[in-house]
Amino acid sequence: MSDRRWLTGLFVLALGALTREARGQGALVEAPAAAIEPWTYVEQSKIVVPLLLKTGATLEPNSARTVRVRVGEEPLQSLLPAFKTTFVPPARIEIDVDVRHIPGPTTYTVAVELGGLAGDPRAPTTQIIELTWTLPAARLAPIAPIVVRDTLAWPSAKGTAHLLLRESSGKVKLTGISLSEPEVPVNDGVPADMLLQLPTDSFDLSPGEERLLKIVHTGTFPVGKTTGKIQIRAPQLVEPVVVPYEVHTRIHDWAIVMLFLSAGLVGWLVRKRLIQREELARLRADFEQCRAKAEKIADTYPEAASLRPALAHVEQQLRDGATDAAREALNGLLTRVAEVLKARSNAIASLLEIALPVKQFVDLGWKLPHKVDLSLARAHLAAATQALREEDFATGKKMYDAALSALDEVGMAITGWKREARAALKRIDDGDMLSKAARAEGGQLAASAAEKLKQLPDYNSTERPEWQGYLRHVHNTRWELARLLACAADAFKRDAADAVKALRAWKGKDSEYAMELEQAATLELDVSKGEPVDGLGLLLDTAEKYKKIVEKYVTSSEARALLGSGDYAGAIAAQMSSDKMVDVKPHVSSAGKALEEPAPADSGAWAPEAVGVPAGQVVVFRQSLDPVVAARAELGQVRFVQAFVSAAILSVAAWVLYRGSWVGTVNDVVGIFVAGFFTDFTLEAVLNVVPTLKKT
């Protein structure tokens, strides 16, 4: 075998067989005895075989040569050059064996031809002897499978293993030993592009010798178990020795903590993002549902126009992805929509509350001032009520708004009537147009009417009254004024009639002055049908006119005093009895007291009182922190501390639970990642893992 090197071996000399051929007379040598000859060689070894010559026989120099070679029973003439035989006088042969050209350990039979003289010098003789040797095979002691454990860490720590080789036959030296990997190692059924670092130079191993080889690798094997084979070859081995090996590569278990925390963080971020997106989607759905209603409300109700900016604000927050701001804006929008609907619902309820009392008021035939007309408001209220019953909200709203406008006009008319009534009562109270007797008769009625007018508030469209009570109050006040008018009119007529009677007695029945005074005392007033306030004004104007006519006929101080008290008849009688009465042309005095139109009553609007601040002091109003914001901030801090502590405890728990089976394969990484991804870093999660830790 070419390129093979044998260092030491043993050929066992089994048998020497003598063969005679047809030439010569007798054998030259005895058959060699069985013997074991040491055979030491490197590439070319020499076997020495001593010969025992027959008596009288001689061997010729250079007469020995190899004529046949058999391996077992098979002749292999190609091996003749490997066994070169030489005769060494006086009686031995040497066989030079070229080990590079023989198959290896097996049984070889070599036929050597000898030439010489057997006894007769004139008769040369040849003899063939066969020599059989057995080259035993070398043996290696059983080798246990190699296990290399490799831990990937920072810094990297690669594992090593040792291979113990020992020649166990004790007879054969192994030469040119080489180690190799005959096939690519496999990791989880997949070829691994990585080999062990094996000795590259061949080496020898003497019989019975041991050698310890260090097995390392330069690169990084895949995580998990990688299996492969090491093949040991040597010429002296019958067949290569195969040693299986395993490389267990794992990632350091500190990666459990890092992976668990990282997965938990990713899970938190993903959940937060998904929750945020889910929340945004839900808010958007709620917003779209609210938008249609809000836009319809804004189109229908003028007071709901502020909903449009709110809609735009919510839409912008949703577009920006600001979940909290969008939620707050949407809640504000929903609240505003609810307020508008509630206000409108209240308005509808108030419509019904208004419509029924107004209808009842009209049906009962109660009287209102002539300037107050309920017919338009009543018609609008009836139309609005009918539209609402038919669920025609647009028409109902239109009629309702028209009814409110009509009622506002009613209220303002009542307020104007109230001012006129108060002015009339003030003329009665401050003037001297009526006699004391007349004022005394109507004084209680005037006081009652004044009190009712005082209790009747001025109409305010922003704070509309309860209409049934409000209209009843107007009706009762008007009735009180009508009673006052009737009483004052009767008293004035009596006083005027007495004055005309006295003047006729003084000037004569057909006196021009008497006729003038009688004509001035004529009061064209229908108390039962007219407006009491207008009637009071007319009565007072007539009384004032009447008083001025009487003033023309009285000149004495006594008579004027009586006239000032409203005693017309007494003033004329006093003037007549004083005998100082002269027939003078009428003189209209311009000293009449001017009547002032009373100022409109105040609207009743509330005015804030001034708060006094001592001089030199500055009042500073501090805006306190919003309690909701403060509570959220405190809750955020508590949650952060809780999450930090829980993450530390749970990561240690994960390390304890998984480190026993941890290798770092894809399955391991996925398992830890999934566990961390779906773990909530809360105290509740810590409490749930405690029982599992107790069982570990």
XYZ file of C-alpha atoms in Angstrom:
696
model
C 0.000 0.000 0.000
C 1.529 3.288 -1.116
C 2.249 6.088 1.349
C 1.729 3.848 4.321
C 4.248 3.628 7.099
C 4.578 0.685 9.434
C 6.883 1.009 12.410
C 6.747 -2.312 14.099
C 5.064 -5.628 13.455
C 5.370 -9.346 14.054
C 5.376 -11.958 11.344
C 4.555 -15.380 12.743
C 6.533 -18.047 10.927
C 4.024 -20.808 10.583
C 5.485 -23.499 8.398
C 8.288 -24.134 5.980
C 7.401 -26.633 3.255
C 10.064 -28.226 1.038
C 9.166 -28.802 -2.555
C 11.227 -30.688 -5.036
C 11.019 -30.113 -8.698
C 12.134 -32.355 -11.586
C 15.594 -30.901 -11.741
C 18.347 -32.189 -9.460
C 18.656 -35.123 -7.166
C 17.429 -34.402 -3.639
C 16.657 -31.511 -1.417
C 19.131 -28.813 -0.632
C 17.763 -27.685 2.764
C 15.502 -28.908 5.506
C 12.122 -27.217 5.806
C 12.415 -24.229 8.194
C 11.073 -24.772 11.680
C 8.136 -22.735 12.957
C 9.367 -19.586 14.628
C 8.333 -16.015 15.516
C 10.740 -13.492 14.261
C 10.651 -9.850 15.359
C 10.233 -7.624 12.421
C 11.103 -3.990 12.781
C 10.776 -1.658 9.849
C 9.811 1.739 8.723
C 9.135 1.520 5.048
C 11.377 -1.440 4.254
C 11.879 -4.322 6.649
C 14.064 -7.387 6.503
C 13.070 -10.926 7.554
C 15.962 -13.308 8.246
C 15.258 -17.023 7.755
C 18.100 -19.477 8.738
C 18.397 -22.615 6.586
C 19.534 -26.122 7.511
C 21.551 -27.602 4.618
C 21.374 -31.234 3.737
C 24.519 -33.273 4.044
C 26.778 -32.497 1.138
C 24.484 -29.861 -0.233
C 25.632 -26.432 -1.125
C 23.739 -23.315 -2.188
C 24.888 -21.160 -4.984
C 25.277 -17.446 -4.340
C 22.542 -15.288 -5.783
C 20.429 -18.341 -6.358
C 17.534 -17.387 -4.004
C 14.563 -15.593 -5.469
C 10.815 -15.127 -4.701
C 8.710 -16.924 -7.215
C 5.140 -16.754 -5.754
C 3.132 -14.823 -3.164
C -0.282 -15.845 -1.847
C -2.546 -13.905 0.439
C -4.661 -16.540 2.056
C -5.529 -18.826 -0.825
C -5.369 -16.155 -3.464
C -2.135 -15.832 -5.435
C -1.073 -12.232 -5.977
C 1.910 -12.123 -8.288
C 1.764 -8.346 -8.142
C 3.249 -8.603 -4.662
C 6.489 -10.249 -5.874
C 8.421 -6.942 -5.873
C 7.389 -6.443 -2.227
C 9.226 -9.603 -1.121
C 12.826 -9.515 -2.402
C 14.823 -12.612 -1.312
C 18.629 -12.718 -0.968
C 20.867 -15.707 -0.053
C 23.426 -14.957 2.612
C 26.166 -17.596 2.921
C 26.639 -19.903 4.486
C 23.018 -20.856 5.137
C 20.346 -18.188 5.466
C 18.081 -16.080 3.382
C 16.959 -12.516 3.967
C 13.645 -11.247 2.677
C 13.378 -7.529 2.246
C 9.704 -6.557 2.620
C 8.565 -3.312 1.075
C 5.565 -2.584 3.337
C 4.313 0.098 1.032
C 3.183 -2.550 -1.426
C 1.448 -5.111 0.816
C -2.230 -5.010 1.875
C -1.610 -4.950 5.607
C -2.274 -7.350 8.490
C -3.118 -10.795 7.050
C -1.491 -14.186 6.254
C 1.189 -14.192 3.527
C 2.648 -17.340 1.862
C 5.904 -16.641 0.024
C 7.499 -19.274 -2.254
C 11.330 -18.938 -2.472
C 13.379 -20.828 -5.043
C 16.914 -21.968 -4.008
C 19.622 -23.271 -6.366
C 22.719 -25.383 -5.618
C 24.267 -28.888 -5.561
C 22.647 -31.666 -3.554
C 25.686 -34.036 -3.570
C 26.732 -34.500 -7.127
C 28.599 -31.450 -8.225
C 27.775 -32.254 -11.767
C 24.006 -32.259 -11.178
C 22.691 -28.755 -10.113
C 19.499 -28.871 -8.102
C 16.735 -26.326 -7.406
C 14.347 -26.391 -4.468
C 11.253 -24.255 -3.696
C 10.368 -23.627 -0.103
C 7.188 -21.910 1.061
C 7.286 -19.658 4.056
C 3.985 -18.615 5.703
C 3.761 -15.584 7.973
C 0.777 -14.024 9.731
C 0.966 -10.297 10.340
C -1.383 -9.684 13.315
C -3.568 -6.515 13.414
C -3.110 -3.825 16.040
C -5.985 -3.117 18.471
C -7.117 0.055 20.222
C -8.750 -0.115 23.608
C -12.473 0.742 23.575
C -12.995 4.499 23.391
C -15.990 6.098 25.114
C -18.068 8.612 23.115
C -16.755 12.142 23.382
C -18.977 14.762 25.012
C -18.055 18.429 24.677
C -20.053 20.975 26.659
C -19.957 24.528 25.355
C -21.567 27.535 27.039
C -22.076 30.713 25.098
C -21.638 33.674 27.375
C -19.971 37.039 27.465
C -17.041 36.473 27.260
C -17.435 33.232 25.382
C -16.406 30.037 27.206
C -15.819 27.060 24.887
C -15.792 23.560 26.319
C -13.102 20.889 25.709
C -12.917 17.087 25.849
C -10.159 14.439 25.777
C -9.627 11.363 23.623
C -7.615 8.512 25.165
C -5.860 6.199 22.652
C -4.223 2.979 23.873
C -2.852 0.103 21.794
C -4.312 -2.909 23.575
C -2.714 -5.895 21.763
C 0.710 -5.148 23.165
C 2.316 -6.569 20.062
C 1.855 -4.157 17.179
C 3.047 -0.611 16.875
C 0.650 1.773 15.246
C 2.235 4.102 12.776
C 0.903 7.065 10.827
C -2.180 7.423 12.997
C -4.550 10.103 11.635
C -7.846 11.510 12.877
C -10.582 12.915 10.662
C -14.329 13.504 10.490
C -15.769 11.364 7.741
C -19.081 13.247 7.585
C -20.596 16.591 8.475
C -22.011 16.715 12.021
C -25.758 17.098 12.469
C -27.687 19.437 14.747
C -31.379 18.638 15.186
C -31.410 16.853 11.839
C -29.724 19.744 10.039
C -26.071 19.603 8.883
C -23.894 21.871 11.016
C -21.216 23.797 9.206
C -18.662 23.277 11.950
C -15.931 20.685 12.658
C -13.808 19.815 15.641
C -10.201 20.902 15.776
C -8.353 17.577 15.366
C -4.567 16.945 15.146
C -3.410 17.515 11.594
C -0.080 15.603 11.861
C 0.075 11.818 12.017
C 1.701 10.201 14.989
C 2.811 6.739 16.216
C 1.694 4.610 19.093
C 3.912 1.837 20.455
C 2.458 -1.487 21.626
C 0.555 -0.917 24.872
C 1.244 2.848 24.774
C -1.388 5.449 25.762
C -1.829 8.966 24.475
C -4.339 11.615 25.602
C -5.552 13.943 22.878
C -7.313 17.272 23.625
C -10.395 17.869 21.531
C -11.360 21.505 21.020
C -13.126 23.571 18.387
C -12.336 26.987 17.035
C -15.806 28.205 16.063
C -19.240 28.025 17.625
C -21.460 25.020 17.163
C -25.205 25.630 16.821
C -27.121 25.799 20.055
C -28.347 22.395 21.123
C -26.876 18.917 20.645
C -24.608 18.393 17.625
C -23.606 14.804 16.858
C -20.718 13.658 14.697
C -18.022 10.993 14.296
C -14.234 10.935 14.580
C -12.469 8.321 12.438
C -9.084 6.935 13.535
C -6.970 5.386 10.804
C -3.653 3.476 10.863
C -2.191 0.833 8.552
C -2.057 -1.674 11.381
C -5.784 -1.451 12.017
C -8.031 -3.898 10.264
C -10.573 -1.117 9.795
C -10.849 2.513 10.938
C -12.034 3.048 14.478
C -15.083 5.348 14.684
C -15.649 7.351 17.856
C -19.002 9.191 18.135
C -19.026 12.631 19.730
C -21.590 15.102 20.989
C -21.205 18.847 21.371
C -23.770 20.327 23.758
C -23.890 24.045 23.134
C -26.029 26.201 25.358
C -26.510 29.895 25.989
C -25.697 31.003 29.497
C -28.756 31.011 31.710
C -28.340 34.714 32.449
C -30.028 35.093 29.060
C -33.256 33.810 30.655
C -33.526 36.950 32.761
C -32.597 39.271 29.908
C -34.902 37.513 27.441
C -37.778 37.400 29.930
C -37.471 41.096 30.731
C -37.085 42.027 27.071
C -40.111 39.935 26.095
C -42.087 41.478 28.947
C -41.142 44.958 27.758
C -42.047 44.117 24.166
C -45.292 42.565 25.336
C -46.101 45.652 27.376
C -45.330 47.927 24.443
C -47.322 45.778 22.030
C -50.252 45.493 24.406
C -50.120 49.204 25.072
C -49.961 49.931 21.355
C -52.691 47.423 20.556
C -54.806 48.673 23.414
C -54.195 52.207 22.248
C -55.139 51.302 18.678
C -58.143 49.368 19.941
C -59.110 52.307 22.124
C -58.665 54.690 19.198
C -60.766 52.421 16.980
C -63.467 52.241 19.628
C -63.339 55.990 20.135
C -63.490 56.524 16.380
C -66.533 54.246 16.142
C -68.192 56.070 19.023
C -67.253 59.377 17.448
C -68.710 58.450 14.065
C -71.891 57.388 15.784
C -71.969 60.638 17.742
C -71.010 62.763 14.746
C -74.217 62.077 12.799
C -76.367 62.885 15.795
C -74.356 65.990 16.706
C -74.409 67.338 13.150
C -78.155 66.799 12.914
C -78.633 68.546 16.241
C -76.367 71.415 15.184
C -78.342 71.793 11.952
C -81.648 71.738 13.795
C -81.016 73.770 16.938
C -79.271 77.145 16.718
C -78.104 76.927 20.322
C -76.182 73.742 19.375
C -73.871 75.505 16.906
C -71.005 75.107 19.401
C -71.037 71.375 18.676
C -69.245 71.875 15.357
C -65.942 73.131 16.865
C -66.170 70.289 19.385
C -66.568 67.781 16.535
C -63.512 69.191 14.759
C -61.485 69.035 17.975
C -62.314 65.374 18.600
C -61.533 64.478 14.990
C -58.152 66.196 15.221
C -57.278 64.345 18.438
C -58.203 61.026 16.837
C -56.125 61.875 13.786
C -53.147 62.668 16.036
C -53.573 59.361 17.907
C -53.847 61.117 21.284
C -55.988 58.542 23.069
C -56.433 60.342 26.365
C -57.061 63.700 24.751
C -59.455 62.139 22.225
C -61.327 60.314 24.991
C -61.603 63.499 27.025
C -62.707 65.508 23.997
C -65.240 62.848 23.001
C -66.625 62.708 26.527
C -66.916 66.484 26.454
C -68.720 66.286 23.125
C -71.086 63.600 24.403
C -71.730 65.685 27.506
C -72.448 68.733 25.364
C -74.799 66.732 23.127
C -76.549 65.391 26.212
C -76.848 68.903 27.598
C -78.324 70.190 24.334
C -80.775 67.300 24.169
C -81.627 67.721 27.804
C -82.137 71.438 27.325
C -84.281 70.747 24.304
C -86.156 68.056 26.195
C -86.668 70.478 29.024
C -87.805 73.045 26.495
C -90.306 70.605 25.077
C -91.457 69.749 28.566
C -91.690 73.417 29.355
C -93.638 73.885 26.143
C -96.164 71.387 27.357
C -96.111 73.009 30.764
C -96.714 76.384 29.151
C -99.290 75.307 26.626
C -101.688 73.753 29.119
C -101.767 76.685 31.563
C -102.212 79.202 28.738
C -105.042 77.152 27.297
C -106.647 76.800 30.698
C -106.247 80.537 31.293
C -107.987 81.371 28.052
C -110.688 78.744 28.557
C -111.523 80.120 32.020
C -112.114 83.564 30.555
C -109.700 85.364 32.843
C -108.994 88.937 31.944
C -105.615 90.361 30.969
C -104.729 93.926 30.120
C -106.043 94.973 26.724
C -102.488 95.420 25.421
C -101.657 91.795 26.289
C -102.698 89.470 23.476
C -102.370 85.720 24.022
C -103.978 84.655 20.784
C -100.750 84.408 18.747
C -98.844 82.558 21.446
C -101.795 80.219 21.974
C -101.934 79.420 18.251
C -98.206 78.692 18.081
C -98.380 76.543 21.202
C -101.227 74.539 19.765
C -99.334 74.013 16.500
C -96.140 73.000 18.335
C -98.025 70.565 20.556
C -99.695 68.956 17.569
C -96.349 68.659 15.718
C -94.669 67.031 18.711
C -97.498 64.556 19.017
C -96.925 63.675 15.363
C -93.122 63.486 16.042
C -92.520 66.282 13.562
C -89.670 67.734 15.585
C -88.607 70.286 12.978
C -92.078 71.848 12.813
C -92.464 71.467 16.541
C -89.203 73.307 17.137
C -90.201 76.070 14.734
C -93.618 76.521 16.312
C -92.140 76.245 19.784
C -89.626 78.996 19.068
C -92.409 81.127 17.608
C -94.537 80.481 20.695
C -91.674 81.510 22.956
C -91.239 84.706 20.948
C -94.949 85.423 21.199
C -94.889 84.742 24.936
C -91.869 87.015 25.279
C -93.959 89.756 23.652
C -96.777 88.961 26.092
C -94.362 89.229 29.001
C -92.947 92.521 27.773
C -96.485 93.876 27.285
C -97.340 92.875 30.861
C -94.200 94.627 32.087
C -95.239 97.816 30.181
C -98.726 97.568 31.640
C -97.196 97.188 35.098
C -95.263 100.442 34.650
C -98.404 102.305 33.593
C -100.352 100.910 36.558
C -97.640 101.933 39.001
C -97.580 105.432 37.466
C -101.354 105.718 37.874
C -101.202 104.652 41.504
C -98.396 107.130 42.081
C -100.607 109.962 40.667
C -103.383 108.940 43.006
C -101.053 108.793 45.975
C -99.146 112.020 45.193
C -101.861 114.161 43.534
C -104.782 116.214 44.876
C -107.100 115.580 41.998
C -109.415 113.434 44.137
C -110.934 114.393 47.405
C -109.724 112.995 50.662
C -112.948 111.139 51.012
C -112.472 109.548 47.607
C -108.876 108.678 48.397
C -109.928 107.247 51.738
C -112.565 105.040 50.144
C -110.063 103.658 47.591
C -106.988 103.730 49.809
C -107.131 100.084 50.850
C -107.760 98.988 47.293
C -104.877 101.159 46.053
C -102.520 99.674 48.659
C -103.551 96.144 47.735
C -103.055 96.856 44.037
C -99.660 98.450 44.702
C -98.547 95.403 46.682
C -99.656 93.056 43.932
C -97.790 95.142 41.379
C -94.706 95.024 43.571
C -94.914 91.238 43.750
C -95.341 90.952 39.993
C -91.770 90.596 38.590
C -90.625 92.287 35.446
C -90.512 89.795 32.603
C -87.099 88.309 31.775
C -86.823 86.089 28.687
C -83.771 84.321 30.100
C -85.672 83.317 33.227
C -89.203 82.774 32.075
C -91.842 82.516 34.813
C -94.283 79.765 35.557
C -96.947 80.960 33.203
C -100.088 79.823 34.990
C -99.178 81.575 38.226
C -97.777 84.547 36.340
C -100.944 85.124 34.319
C -103.143 84.536 37.369
C -101.164 87.199 39.205
C -101.701 89.649 36.316
C -105.417 88.845 36.287
C -105.783 89.376 40.054
C -103.809 92.637 39.936
C -105.931 93.935 37.076
C -109.080 93.003 38.982
C -107.810 94.935 42.006
C -107.141 97.965 39.811
C -110.639 97.678 38.310
C -112.178 97.752 41.800
C -110.045 100.770 42.635
C -111.192 102.514 39.455
C -114.835 101.846 40.183
C -114.527 103.159 43.714
C -112.583 106.286 42.683
C -114.942 107.017 39.804
C -118.012 106.841 42.046
C -116.367 109.165 44.593
C -115.356 111.644 41.887
C -118.872 111.693 40.419
C -120.370 112.384 43.813
C -117.882 115.174 44.525
C -118.416 116.712 41.060
C -122.202 116.578 41.394
C -122.050 118.281 44.793
C -119.759 120.995 43.368
C -122.107 121.666 40.402
C -125.071 121.853 42.788
C -123.234 124.376 44.997
C -122.185 126.466 41.998
C -125.752 126.577 40.666
C -126.945 127.642 44.038
C -124.411 130.393 43.968
C -124.536 131.485 40.324
C -127.888 130.295 39.299
C -129.269 127.182 37.690
C -128.556 128.228 34.160
C -125.301 129.840 34.923
C -122.670 129.595 32.241
C -120.155 128.613 34.896
C -122.396 125.878 36.202
C -122.812 124.440 32.728
C -119.040 124.557 32.152
C -118.338 122.759 35.426
C -121.047 120.169 34.752
C -119.633 119.519 31.316
C -116.075 119.145 32.757
C -117.365 116.650 35.341
C -118.766 114.352 32.673
C -116.705 111.104 32.863
C -117.155 108.885 29.852
C -115.889 105.691 31.455
C -117.248 102.137 31.381
C -115.564 100.540 34.354
C -116.835 97.019 33.551
C -115.466 96.940 30.011
C -112.550 99.336 29.832
C -108.968 98.836 30.884
C -108.576 99.792 34.571
C -105.214 101.443 34.074
C -106.553 103.494 31.170
C -109.646 104.297 33.201
C -107.570 105.501 36.131
C -105.610 107.730 33.771
C -108.786 109.099 32.263
C -110.301 109.660 35.709
C -107.253 111.480 36.952
C -107.026 113.610 33.807
C -110.740 114.537 34.187
C -110.306 115.323 37.876
C -107.307 117.493 37.119
C -109.231 119.346 34.403
C -112.187 119.724 36.718
C -109.970 121.059 39.494
C -108.505 123.728 37.219
C -112.014 124.954 36.271
C -113.003 125.164 39.929
C -109.824 127.098 40.652
C -111.212 129.892 38.445
C -114.090 130.547 40.876
C -112.369 130.354 44.254
C -110.050 133.076 45.461
C -110.268 133.110 49.211
C -107.697 131.314 51.209
C -110.293 129.168 52.937
C -111.806 128.136 49.638
C -108.427 127.340 48.092
C -107.475 125.265 51.134
C -110.599 123.193 50.692
C -109.910 122.896 46.961
C -106.369 121.737 47.715
C -107.786 118.918 49.761
C -110.045 117.872 46.886
C -113.266 119.212 48.396
C -114.719 120.900 45.348
C -118.190 121.547 46.742
C -116.790 122.831 50.044
C -114.439 125.210 48.232
C -117.323 126.699 46.205
C -119.506 127.011 49.290
C -116.685 128.714 51.202
C -116.139 131.159 48.372
C -119.832 131.899 48.164
C -120.165 132.524 51.885
C -117.184 134.809 52.045
C -119.035 137.362 49.963
C -115.780 138.106 48.356
C -116.559 136.276 45.341
C -116.259 138.497 42.293
C -117.135 137.763 38.755
C -113.809 137.674 37.154
C -112.603 136.176 33.971
C -111.251 132.757 34.354
C -107.581 132.586 35.011
C -105.884 129.349 34.336
C -103.097 128.854 36.798
C -99.891 127.383 35.451
C -98.850 126.260 38.853
C -100.283 122.796 38.354
C -98.110 120.019 39.577
C -96.337 118.223 36.794
C -96.935 114.520 36.608
C -93.804 112.534 36.201
C -93.795 109.369 34.294
C -92.421 106.800 36.652
C -89.185 105.262 35.587
C -89.362 101.724 34.423
C -88.917 99.229 37.174
C -85.537 97.594 37.293
C -85.157 94.316 35.560
C -84.329 92.492 38.695
C -80.948 91.481 37.328
C -78.502 90.557 40.081
C -75.531 92.846 40.552
C -72.541 91.548 42.491
C -71.646 93.320 45.673
C -68.299 95.023 45.889
C -65.874 93.345 48.214
C -63.684 95.714 50.128
C -59.978 95.063 50.298
C -57.897 96.945 52.875
C -55.498 99.427 51.346
C -51.969 98.218 50.844
C -52.963 94.577 50.648
C -52.877 92.451 47.554
C -55.273 89.617 47.203
C -53.677 86.674 45.380
C -55.852 83.825 44.208
C -53.840 80.588 43.929
C -55.076 78.000 41.548
C -54.944 74.657 43.275
C -53.744 71.580 41.427
C -56.478 69.690 39.702
C -57.208 66.759 42.044
C -57.781 64.443 39.085
C -54.343 65.286 37.642
C -52.718 64.832 41.042
C -54.413 61.471 41.564
C -53.340 60.271 38.105
C -49.744 61.305 38.760
C -49.673 59.483 42.093
C -51.257 56.397 40.530
C -48.626 56.453 37.773
C -45.807 56.520 40.325
C -47.306 53.627 42.296
C -47.738 51.565 39.135
C -44.146 52.247 38.068
C -42.716 51.044 41.410
C -45.021 48.031 41.359
C -43.995 47.124 37.808
C -40.265 47.494 38.622
C -40.428 45.281 41.720
C -42.670 42.738 40.015
C -40.381 42.568 36.962
C -37.341 41.870 39.165
C -39.109 39.130 41.130
C -40.701 37.500 38.101
C -37.443 37.489 36.134
C -35.681 35.681 39.006
C -38.620 33.271 39.175
C -38.307 32.579 35.450
C -34.577 31.902 35.888
C -35.287 29.422 38.688
C -38.018 27.642 36.753
C -36.309 27.366 33.369
C -32.586 27.114 34.048
C -32.699 23.311 34.529
C -33.935 22.650 31.012
C -32.511 25.748 29.382
C -30.249 25.261 26.402
C -30.977 28.252 24.247
C -32.519 26.585 21.233
C -35.169 28.247 19.169
C -37.834 26.377 21.105
C -36.358 27.530 24.409
C -36.115 31.137 23.247
C -39.666 31.098 21.909
C -40.955 29.545 25.132
C -39.277 32.153 27.350
C -40.271 34.964 25.027
C -43.910 33.891 24.980
C -43.930 33.537 28.762
C -42.447 37.001 29.196
C -44.582 38.540 26.447
C -47.844 37.537 28.092
C -46.750 38.263 31.658
C -48.185 41.289 33.390
C -45.627 42.720 35.791
C -48.049 43.080 38.667
C -48.094 41.928 42.276
C -50.928 39.582 41.386
C -48.668 37.797 38.902
C -45.984 37.479 41.614
C -48.484 35.905 44.012
C -49.597 33.455 41.328
C -46.046 32.222 40.683
C -45.192 31.629 44.363
C -46.867 28.156 44.561
C -44.925 27.024 41.503
C -41.642 28.150 43.070
C -42.428 26.187 46.228
C -42.739 22.989 44.185
C -39.415 23.567 42.444
